[in-house]
Coordinates of C-alpha atoms in Angstrom, one line a residue:
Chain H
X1 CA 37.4 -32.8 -73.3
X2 CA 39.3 -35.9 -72.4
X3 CA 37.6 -37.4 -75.6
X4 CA 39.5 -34.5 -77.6
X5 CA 42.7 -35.4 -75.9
X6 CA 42.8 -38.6 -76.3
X7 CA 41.3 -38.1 -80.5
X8 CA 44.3 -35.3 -80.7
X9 CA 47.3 -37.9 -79.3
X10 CA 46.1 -40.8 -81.2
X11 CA 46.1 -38.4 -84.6
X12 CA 49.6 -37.1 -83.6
X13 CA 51.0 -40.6 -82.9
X14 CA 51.0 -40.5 -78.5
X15 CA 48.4 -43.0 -78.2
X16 CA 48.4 -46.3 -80.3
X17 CA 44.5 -47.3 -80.2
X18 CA 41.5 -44.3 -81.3
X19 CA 38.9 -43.5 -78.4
X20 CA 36.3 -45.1 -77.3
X21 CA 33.5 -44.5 -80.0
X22 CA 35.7 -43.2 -82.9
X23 CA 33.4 -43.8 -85.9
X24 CA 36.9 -44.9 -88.7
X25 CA 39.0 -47.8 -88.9
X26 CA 42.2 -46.1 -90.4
X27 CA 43.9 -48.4 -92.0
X28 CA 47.3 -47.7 -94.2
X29 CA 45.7 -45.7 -96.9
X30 CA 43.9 -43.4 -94.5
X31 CA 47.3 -42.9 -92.4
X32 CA 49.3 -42.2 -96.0
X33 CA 46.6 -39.3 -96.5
X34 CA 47.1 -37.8 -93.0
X35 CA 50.7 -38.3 -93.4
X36 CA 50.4 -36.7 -97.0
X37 CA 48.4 -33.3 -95.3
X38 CA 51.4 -32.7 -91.9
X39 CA 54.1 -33.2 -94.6
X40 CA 52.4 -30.2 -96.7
X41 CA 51.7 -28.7 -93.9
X42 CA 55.8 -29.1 -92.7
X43 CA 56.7 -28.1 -96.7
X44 CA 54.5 -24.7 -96.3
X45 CA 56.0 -23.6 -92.8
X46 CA 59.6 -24.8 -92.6
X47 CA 62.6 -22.7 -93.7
X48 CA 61.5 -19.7 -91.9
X49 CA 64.2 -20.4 -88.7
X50 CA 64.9 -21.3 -86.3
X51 CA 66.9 -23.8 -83.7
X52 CA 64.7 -25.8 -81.0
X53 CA 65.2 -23.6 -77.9
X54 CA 66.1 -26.3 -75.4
X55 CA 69.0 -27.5 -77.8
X56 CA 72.4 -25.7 -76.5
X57 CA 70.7 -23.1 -74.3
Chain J
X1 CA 68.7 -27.6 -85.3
X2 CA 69.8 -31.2 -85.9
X3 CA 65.9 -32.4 -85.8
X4 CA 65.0 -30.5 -88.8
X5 CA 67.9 -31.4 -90.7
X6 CA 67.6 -34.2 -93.4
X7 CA 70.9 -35.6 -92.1
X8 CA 69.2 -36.4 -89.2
X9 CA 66.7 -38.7 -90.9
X10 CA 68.8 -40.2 -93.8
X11 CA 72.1 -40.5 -92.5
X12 CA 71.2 -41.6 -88.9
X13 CA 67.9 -42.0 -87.7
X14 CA 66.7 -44.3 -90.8
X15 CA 69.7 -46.2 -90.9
X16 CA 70.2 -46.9 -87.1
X17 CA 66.4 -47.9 -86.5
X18 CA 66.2 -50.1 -89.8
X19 CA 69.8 -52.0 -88.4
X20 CA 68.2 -52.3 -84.6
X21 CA 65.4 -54.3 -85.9
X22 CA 67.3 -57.0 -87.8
X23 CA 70.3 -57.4 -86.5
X24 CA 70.2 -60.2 -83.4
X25 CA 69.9 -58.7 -80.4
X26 CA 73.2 -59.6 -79.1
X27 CA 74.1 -57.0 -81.6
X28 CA 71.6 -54.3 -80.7
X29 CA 73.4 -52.2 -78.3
X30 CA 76.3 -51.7 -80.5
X31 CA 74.0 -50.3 -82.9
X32 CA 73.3 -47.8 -81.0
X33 CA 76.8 -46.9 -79.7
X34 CA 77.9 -46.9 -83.3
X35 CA 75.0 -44.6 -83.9
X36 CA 75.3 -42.5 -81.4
X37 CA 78.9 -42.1 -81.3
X38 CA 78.6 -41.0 -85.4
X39 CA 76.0 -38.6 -84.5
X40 CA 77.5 -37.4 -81.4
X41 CA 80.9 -36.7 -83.4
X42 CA 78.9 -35.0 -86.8
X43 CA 76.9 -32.7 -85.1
X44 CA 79.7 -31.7 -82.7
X45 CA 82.1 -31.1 -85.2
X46 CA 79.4 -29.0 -88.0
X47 CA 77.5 -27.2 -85.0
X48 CA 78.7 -27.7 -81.4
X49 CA 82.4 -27.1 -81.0
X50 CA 83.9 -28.6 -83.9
X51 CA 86.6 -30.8 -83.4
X52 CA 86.9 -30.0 -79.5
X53 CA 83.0 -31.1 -79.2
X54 CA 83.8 -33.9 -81.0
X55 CA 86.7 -35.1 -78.5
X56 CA 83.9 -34.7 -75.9
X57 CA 82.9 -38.3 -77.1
X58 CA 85.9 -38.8 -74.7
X59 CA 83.5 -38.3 -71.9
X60 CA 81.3 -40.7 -72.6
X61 CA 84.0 -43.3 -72.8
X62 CA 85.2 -42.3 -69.6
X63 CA 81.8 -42.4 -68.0
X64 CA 81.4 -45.7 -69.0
X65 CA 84.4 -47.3 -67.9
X66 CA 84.5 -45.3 -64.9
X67 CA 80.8 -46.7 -64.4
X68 CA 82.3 -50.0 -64.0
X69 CA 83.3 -49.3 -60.5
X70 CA 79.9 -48.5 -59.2
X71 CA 78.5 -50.8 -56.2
X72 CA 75.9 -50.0 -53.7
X73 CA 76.9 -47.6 -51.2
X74 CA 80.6 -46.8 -52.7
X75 CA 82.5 -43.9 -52.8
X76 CA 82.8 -44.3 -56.7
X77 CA 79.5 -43.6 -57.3
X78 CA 79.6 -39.7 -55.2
X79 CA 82.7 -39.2 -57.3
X80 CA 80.6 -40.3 -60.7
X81 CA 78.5 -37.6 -59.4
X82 CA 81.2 -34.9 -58.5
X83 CA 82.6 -35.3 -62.3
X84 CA 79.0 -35.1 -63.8
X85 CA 78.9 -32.1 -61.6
X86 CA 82.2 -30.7 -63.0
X87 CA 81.9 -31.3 -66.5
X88 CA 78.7 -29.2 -66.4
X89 CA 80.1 -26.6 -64.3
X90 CA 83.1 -25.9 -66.5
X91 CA 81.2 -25.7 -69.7
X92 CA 78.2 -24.7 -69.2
X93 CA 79.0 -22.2 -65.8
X94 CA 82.6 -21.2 -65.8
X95 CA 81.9 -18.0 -67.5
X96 CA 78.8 -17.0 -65.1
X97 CA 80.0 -18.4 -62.0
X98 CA 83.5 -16.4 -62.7
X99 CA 81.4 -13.6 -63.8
X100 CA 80.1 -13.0 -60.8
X101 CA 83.2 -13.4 -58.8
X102 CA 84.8 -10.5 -60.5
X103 CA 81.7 -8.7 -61.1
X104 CA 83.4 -5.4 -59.7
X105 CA 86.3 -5.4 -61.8
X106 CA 87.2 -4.7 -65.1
X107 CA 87.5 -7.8 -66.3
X108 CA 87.2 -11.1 -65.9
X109 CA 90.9 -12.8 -65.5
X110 CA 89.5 -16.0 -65.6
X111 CA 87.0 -15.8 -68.5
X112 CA 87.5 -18.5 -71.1
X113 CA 86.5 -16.8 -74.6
X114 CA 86.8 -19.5 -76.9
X115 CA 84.0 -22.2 -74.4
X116 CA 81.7 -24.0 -76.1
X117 CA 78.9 -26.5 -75.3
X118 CA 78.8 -29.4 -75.9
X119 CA 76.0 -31.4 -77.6
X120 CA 73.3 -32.1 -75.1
X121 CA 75.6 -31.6 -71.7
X122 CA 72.9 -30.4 -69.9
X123 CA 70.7 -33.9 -70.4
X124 CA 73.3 -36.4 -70.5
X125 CA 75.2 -35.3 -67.5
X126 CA 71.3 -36.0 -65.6
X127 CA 71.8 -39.3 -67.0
X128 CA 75.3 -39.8 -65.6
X129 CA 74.1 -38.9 -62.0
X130 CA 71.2 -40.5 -62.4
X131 CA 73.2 -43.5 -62.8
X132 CA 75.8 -42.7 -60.2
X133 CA 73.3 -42.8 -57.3
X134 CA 70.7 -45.4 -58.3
X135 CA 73.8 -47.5 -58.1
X136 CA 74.7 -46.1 -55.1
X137 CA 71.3 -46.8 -53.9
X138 CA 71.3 -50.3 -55.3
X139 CA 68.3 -49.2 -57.1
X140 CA 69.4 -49.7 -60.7
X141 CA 71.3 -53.2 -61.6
X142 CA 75.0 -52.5 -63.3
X143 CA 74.2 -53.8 -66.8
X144 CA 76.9 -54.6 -68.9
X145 CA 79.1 -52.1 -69.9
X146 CA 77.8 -51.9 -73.6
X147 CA 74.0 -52.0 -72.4
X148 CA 75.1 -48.5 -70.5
X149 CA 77.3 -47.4 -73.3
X150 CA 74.3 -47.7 -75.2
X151 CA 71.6 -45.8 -72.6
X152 CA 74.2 -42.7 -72.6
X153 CA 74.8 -42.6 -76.5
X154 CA 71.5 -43.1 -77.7
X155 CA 71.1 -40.4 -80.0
X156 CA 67.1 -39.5 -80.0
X157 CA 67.4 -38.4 -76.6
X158 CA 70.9 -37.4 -76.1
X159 CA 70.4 -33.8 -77.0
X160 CA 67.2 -32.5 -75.1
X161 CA 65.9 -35.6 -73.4
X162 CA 63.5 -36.7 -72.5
X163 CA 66.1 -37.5 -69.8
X164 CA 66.1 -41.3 -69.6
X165 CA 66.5 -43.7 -66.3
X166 CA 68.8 -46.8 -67.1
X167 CA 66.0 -49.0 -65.3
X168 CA 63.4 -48.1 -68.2
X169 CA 66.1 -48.2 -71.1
X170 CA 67.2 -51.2 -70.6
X171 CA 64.2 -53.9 -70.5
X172 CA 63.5 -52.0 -73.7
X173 CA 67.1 -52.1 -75.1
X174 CA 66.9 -56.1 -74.3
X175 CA 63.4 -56.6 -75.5
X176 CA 62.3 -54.0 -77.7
X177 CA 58.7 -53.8 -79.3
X178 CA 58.9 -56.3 -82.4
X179 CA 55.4 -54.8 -83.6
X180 CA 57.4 -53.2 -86.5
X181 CA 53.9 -51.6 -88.3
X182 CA 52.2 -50.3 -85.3
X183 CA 55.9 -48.8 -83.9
X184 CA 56.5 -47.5 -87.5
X185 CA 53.3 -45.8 -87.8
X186 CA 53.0 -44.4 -84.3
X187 CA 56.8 -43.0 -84.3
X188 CA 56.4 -41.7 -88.0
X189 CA 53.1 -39.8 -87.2
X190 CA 54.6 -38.6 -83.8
X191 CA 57.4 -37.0 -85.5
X192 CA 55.7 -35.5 -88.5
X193 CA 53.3 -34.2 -85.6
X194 CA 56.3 -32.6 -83.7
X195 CA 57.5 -30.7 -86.9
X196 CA 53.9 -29.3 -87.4
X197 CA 54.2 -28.2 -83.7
X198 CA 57.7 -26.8 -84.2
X199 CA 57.4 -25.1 -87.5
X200 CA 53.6 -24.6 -88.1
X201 CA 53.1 -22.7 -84.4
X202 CA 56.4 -21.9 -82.8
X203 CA 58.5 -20.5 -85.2
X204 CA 54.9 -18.4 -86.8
X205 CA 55.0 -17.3 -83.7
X206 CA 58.4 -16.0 -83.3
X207 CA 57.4 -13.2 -85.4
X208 CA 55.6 -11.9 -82.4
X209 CA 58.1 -12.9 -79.6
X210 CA 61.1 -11.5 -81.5
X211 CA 59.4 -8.0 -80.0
X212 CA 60.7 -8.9 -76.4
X213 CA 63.3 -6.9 -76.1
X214 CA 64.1 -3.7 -74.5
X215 CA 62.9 -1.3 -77.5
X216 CA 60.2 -2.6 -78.7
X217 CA 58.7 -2.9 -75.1
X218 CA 59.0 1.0 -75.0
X219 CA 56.9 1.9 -77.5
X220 CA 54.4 -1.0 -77.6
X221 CA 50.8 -0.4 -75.5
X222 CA 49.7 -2.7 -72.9
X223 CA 47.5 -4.8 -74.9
X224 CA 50.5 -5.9 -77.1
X225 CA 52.5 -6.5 -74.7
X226 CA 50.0 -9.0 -73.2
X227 CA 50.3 -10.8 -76.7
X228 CA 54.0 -10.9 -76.9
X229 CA 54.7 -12.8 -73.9
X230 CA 51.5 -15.1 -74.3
X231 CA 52.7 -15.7 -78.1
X232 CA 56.0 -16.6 -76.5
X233 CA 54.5 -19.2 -73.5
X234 CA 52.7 -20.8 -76.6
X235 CA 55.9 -20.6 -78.5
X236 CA 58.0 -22.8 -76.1
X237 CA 55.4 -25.2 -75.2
X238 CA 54.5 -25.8 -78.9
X239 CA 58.9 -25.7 -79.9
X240 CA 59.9 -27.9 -76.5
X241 CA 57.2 -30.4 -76.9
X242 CA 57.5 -30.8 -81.0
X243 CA 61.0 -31.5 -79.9
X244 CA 60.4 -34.0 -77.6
X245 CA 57.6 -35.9 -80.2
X246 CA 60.4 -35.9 -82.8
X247 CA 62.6 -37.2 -80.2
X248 CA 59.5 -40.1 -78.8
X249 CA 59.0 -40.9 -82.3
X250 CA 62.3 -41.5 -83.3
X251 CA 63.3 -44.2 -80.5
X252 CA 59.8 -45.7 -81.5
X253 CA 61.0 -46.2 -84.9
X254 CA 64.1 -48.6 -82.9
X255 CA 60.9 -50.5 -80.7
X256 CA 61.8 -48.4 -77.7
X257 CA 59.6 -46.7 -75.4
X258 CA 60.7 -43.3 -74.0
X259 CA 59.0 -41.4 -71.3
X260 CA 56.7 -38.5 -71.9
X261 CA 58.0 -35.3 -71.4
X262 CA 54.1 -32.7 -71.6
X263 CA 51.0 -34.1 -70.4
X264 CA 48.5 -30.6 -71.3
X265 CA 50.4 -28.6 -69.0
X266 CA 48.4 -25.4 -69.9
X267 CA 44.9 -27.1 -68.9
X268 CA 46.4 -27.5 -65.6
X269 CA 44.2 -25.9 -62.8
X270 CA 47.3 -25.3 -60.4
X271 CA 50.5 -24.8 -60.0
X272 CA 51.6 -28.0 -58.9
X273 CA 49.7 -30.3 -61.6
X274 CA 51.1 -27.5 -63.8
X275 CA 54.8 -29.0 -62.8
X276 CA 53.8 -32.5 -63.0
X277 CA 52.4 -32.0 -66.6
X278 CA 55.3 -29.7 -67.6
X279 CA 59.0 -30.9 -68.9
X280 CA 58.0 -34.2 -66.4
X281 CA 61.5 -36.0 -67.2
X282 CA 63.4 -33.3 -65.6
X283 CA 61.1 -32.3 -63.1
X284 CA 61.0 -36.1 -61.7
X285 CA 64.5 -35.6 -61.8
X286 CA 64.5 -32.8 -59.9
X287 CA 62.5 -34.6 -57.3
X288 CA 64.6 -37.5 -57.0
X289 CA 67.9 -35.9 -57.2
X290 CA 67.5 -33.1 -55.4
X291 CA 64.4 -32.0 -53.5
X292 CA 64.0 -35.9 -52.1
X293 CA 68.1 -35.8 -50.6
X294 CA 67.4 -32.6 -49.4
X295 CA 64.8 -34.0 -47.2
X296 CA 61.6 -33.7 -49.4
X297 CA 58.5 -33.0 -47.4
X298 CA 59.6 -34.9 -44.7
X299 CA 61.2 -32.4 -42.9
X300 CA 59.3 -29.5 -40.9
X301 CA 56.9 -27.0 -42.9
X302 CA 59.6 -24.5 -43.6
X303 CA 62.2 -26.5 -44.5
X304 CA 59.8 -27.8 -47.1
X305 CA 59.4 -24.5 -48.2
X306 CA 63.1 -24.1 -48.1
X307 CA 63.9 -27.6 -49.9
X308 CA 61.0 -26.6 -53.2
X309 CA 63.0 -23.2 -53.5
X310 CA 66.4 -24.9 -53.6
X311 CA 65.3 -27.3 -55.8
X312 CA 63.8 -24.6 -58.2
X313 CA 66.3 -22.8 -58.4
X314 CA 68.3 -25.0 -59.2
X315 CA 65.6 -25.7 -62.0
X316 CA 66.2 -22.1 -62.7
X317 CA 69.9 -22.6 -63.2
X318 CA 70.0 -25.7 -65.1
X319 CA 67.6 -24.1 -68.0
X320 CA 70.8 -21.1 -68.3
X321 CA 73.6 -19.4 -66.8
X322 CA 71.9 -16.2 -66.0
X323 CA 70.6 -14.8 -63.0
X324 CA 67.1 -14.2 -65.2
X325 CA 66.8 -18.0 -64.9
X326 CA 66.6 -18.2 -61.4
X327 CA 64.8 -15.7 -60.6
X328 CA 62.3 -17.8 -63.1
X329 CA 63.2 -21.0 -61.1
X330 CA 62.4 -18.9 -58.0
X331 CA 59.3 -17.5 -59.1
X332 CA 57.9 -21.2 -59.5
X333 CA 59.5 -21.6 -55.9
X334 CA 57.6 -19.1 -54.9
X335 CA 54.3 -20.2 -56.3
X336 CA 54.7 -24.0 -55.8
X337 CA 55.1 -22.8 -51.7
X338 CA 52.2 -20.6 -52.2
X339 CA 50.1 -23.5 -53.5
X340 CA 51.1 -25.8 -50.6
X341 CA 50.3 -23.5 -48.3
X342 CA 46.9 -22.7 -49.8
X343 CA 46.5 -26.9 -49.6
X344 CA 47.4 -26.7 -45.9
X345 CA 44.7 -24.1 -45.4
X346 CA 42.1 -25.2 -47.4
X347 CA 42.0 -29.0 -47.8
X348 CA 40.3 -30.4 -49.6
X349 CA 40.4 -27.6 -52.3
X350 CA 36.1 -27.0 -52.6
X351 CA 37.5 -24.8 -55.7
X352 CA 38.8 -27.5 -57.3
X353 CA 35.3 -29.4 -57.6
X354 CA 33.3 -27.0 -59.2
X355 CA 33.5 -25.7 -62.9
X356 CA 34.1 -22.4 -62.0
X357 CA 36.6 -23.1 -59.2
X358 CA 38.4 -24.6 -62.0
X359 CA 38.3 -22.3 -64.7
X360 CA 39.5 -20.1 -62.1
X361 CA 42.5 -21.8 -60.8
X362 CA 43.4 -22.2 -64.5
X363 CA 43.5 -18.8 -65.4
X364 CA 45.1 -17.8 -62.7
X365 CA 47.6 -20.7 -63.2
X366 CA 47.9 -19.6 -67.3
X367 CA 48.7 -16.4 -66.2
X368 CA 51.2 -16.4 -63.6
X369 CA 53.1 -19.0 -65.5
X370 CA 52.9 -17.1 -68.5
X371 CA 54.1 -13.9 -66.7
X372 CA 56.8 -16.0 -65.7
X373 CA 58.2 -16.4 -68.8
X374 CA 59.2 -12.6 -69.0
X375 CA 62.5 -13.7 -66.5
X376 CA 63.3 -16.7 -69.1
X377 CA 63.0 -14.9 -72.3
X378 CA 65.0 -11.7 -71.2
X379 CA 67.4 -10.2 -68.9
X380 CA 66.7 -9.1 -65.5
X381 CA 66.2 -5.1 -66.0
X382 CA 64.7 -6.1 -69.7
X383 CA 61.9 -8.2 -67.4
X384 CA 61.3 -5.6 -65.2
X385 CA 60.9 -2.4 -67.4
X386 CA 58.6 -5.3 -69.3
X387 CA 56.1 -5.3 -65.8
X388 CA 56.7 -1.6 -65.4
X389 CA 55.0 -0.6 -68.7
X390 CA 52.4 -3.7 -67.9
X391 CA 51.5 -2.4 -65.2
X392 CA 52.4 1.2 -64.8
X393 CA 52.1 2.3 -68.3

């Protein structure tokens, strides 16, 4: 589990370094892909509404 | 808003960063007051308040120069802290606490129709006070006046936190990380992360948490119900944490490191690691500020029972001007005391050590936190007929 954590927060950008045992070194062309898939991803979903709920509550 | 809008990016966030990390760093909090102070006035004037947000700036000003007079153990810094107090309590309370007062009459005489909030009063406000009595403490060193100018007014976290301490801001202010490819890379992938939080889960699943409200909860069966409110605990961890990624990842772009606001909070096998996973800026904040003057835990058992109510419902309060919100602060009270007491009785926790002990305490923490969240997503009687027809029919 804590292996999955810490996989998930260095894809997302929390941690700087890849668990221990991560099989890839990503260099700038594997990071330009992964960038490439969340900003599809963000294209696909956005526009449907709405504002962040802790802003001006 | 504001986070989502290309604005944000290309006009300041871009802009400001790329500036921070050539300019010399003589020249690096001005960056950020300049920065913040144009975002601070943009937004105001397009979303919060228009041109009577904007002249809210003013406060910051104020702050700063009033800041000046700080010194260990003076009367300054209680009044810093009585203004912080007042500015929130005229513009984000006036209109509840007032409420109440004339609750039994017609009308309000003292209601204020045309209030507004301003841009991130709730967060920067904890900064001010935060300020005002680690000064009074002697715990936080003055700075200069532009180095604090430029912990209030930096924009990432000035609208929703994370809420900042001056003593973490400004080694990194001074010395930021000058690792430009490793900060780039982590801030731009932590903030393309938080979008895909914000609009790939939590608004989906607004589509299912729209249905709170008192009609829909008349006619829906048990089951659904069930969904709605967990959809809508998964919707405000997933919108509240994207937020405060987008926010990480942007002072990362500038070389600065900001505290983490979730650690997993729904993994959390009790109440209390619940808390300390959960919105962890203000909840240290609350712990400092508030539960610790009050007398902490070092006080007899029930005024420590007494002092984690207070201090959640003044949680409760702080999150809206409603009495739903601290009857949710409360209810956290309430179960934060019952987990204390279950640690007098029973500690160590034997639970806690085995698999199923666990998976125990963290369904029964996922579901009274989730059940929570009825009192912060609707009104008092709304809440109530909602646990009526969960658990009545």
């Amino acid at each position: 589990m804590d292996w999955i954590k810490h996989l998930l927060e260095y894809l997302g950008g929390e941690k700087d370094i890849p668990p221990a045992g991560f099989p890839l070194t990503l260099n700038s062309y594997w990071w330009g892909i992964w960038w490439g898939l969340l900003a599809c991803a963000i294209l696909i979903f956005c526009g449907q509404s709405s504002k962040f709920i802790y802003i001006d509550f | 808003m504001i986070f989502n809008t290309l604005i944000y990016y290309f006009l300041f966030l871009l802009p400001a960063a790329g500036l921070f990390r050539v300019v010399k760093s003589d020249w690096r909090p001005l960056v950020c007051i300049v920065a913040g102070s144009g975002f601070f006035l943009y937004f105001s004037i397009t979303q919060f308040g228009g041109y009577f947000g904007a002249a809210c700036l003013l406060m910051f000003v104020w702050e700063s120069l009033f800041s000046r007079l700080y010194k260990k153990g003076s009367i300054f810094c209680l009044i810093g802290v009585a203004q912080a107090v007042i500015f929130l309590f005229i513009f984000k309370y006036w209109n509840f606490f007032t409420g109440l007062a004339f609750h039994f009459s017609d009308e309000n005489p003292l209601h204020w129709s045309s209030i507004f909030l301003p841009l991130g009063i709730s967060f920067f406000t904890f900064e001010f006070i935060h300020y005002a009595v680690d000064r009074y403490k002697g715990t936080t060193e003055a700075g200069r006046l532009r180095d604090y100018l430029a912990f209030i007014l930096f924009f990432p976290t000035m609208v929703a936190g994370p809420i900042k301490r001056y003593q973490d801001f400004l080694p990194n202010l001074l010395h930021p990380s000058t690792d430009f490819t490793l900060d780039w890379n982590r801030g731009i992938t932590r903030i393309l992360s938080g979008m895909i939080k914000k609009f790939a889960v939590a608004d989906v699943l607004t589509s299912l948490t729209n249905h709170l409200n008192h009609a829909d909860i008349a006619v829906a069966p048990r089951w659904v119900l069930i969904i709605w409110i967990v959809a809508y605990g998964i919707h405000i961890y997933f919108d509240f944490s994207g937020y405060s990624d987008i926010a990480i990842g942007s002072a990362r772009l500038f070389g600065i490191t900001v505290k983490e606001n979730f650690n997993w909070p729904y993994l959390q096998t009790n109440i209390a690691d619940f808390w300390a996973c959960w919105h962890m800026t203000l909840y240290r904040w609350l712990i400092d500020y508030i539960f610790i003057p009050l007398g902490g835990s070092r006080v007899s058992p029930i005024m420590i029972y007494r002092n984690v109510m207070i201090t959640m419902a003044f949680s409760g309060l702080w999150h809206g001007a409603g009495l739903n919100f601290v009857v949710w602060g409360l209810w956290h009270g309430a179960l934060l005391c019952g987990h204390r007491l279950w640690r007098t009785w029973r500690d160590p926790l034997p639970a806690e050590t085995s698999l199923g002990g666990r998976l125990a305490g963290w369904a029964l923490t996922f579901t009274l936190v989730t059940l929570g969240w009825a009192f912060f997503c609707m009104d008092i009687q709304t809440a109530l007929f909602f646990f009526q027809r969960l658990l009545i029919g």
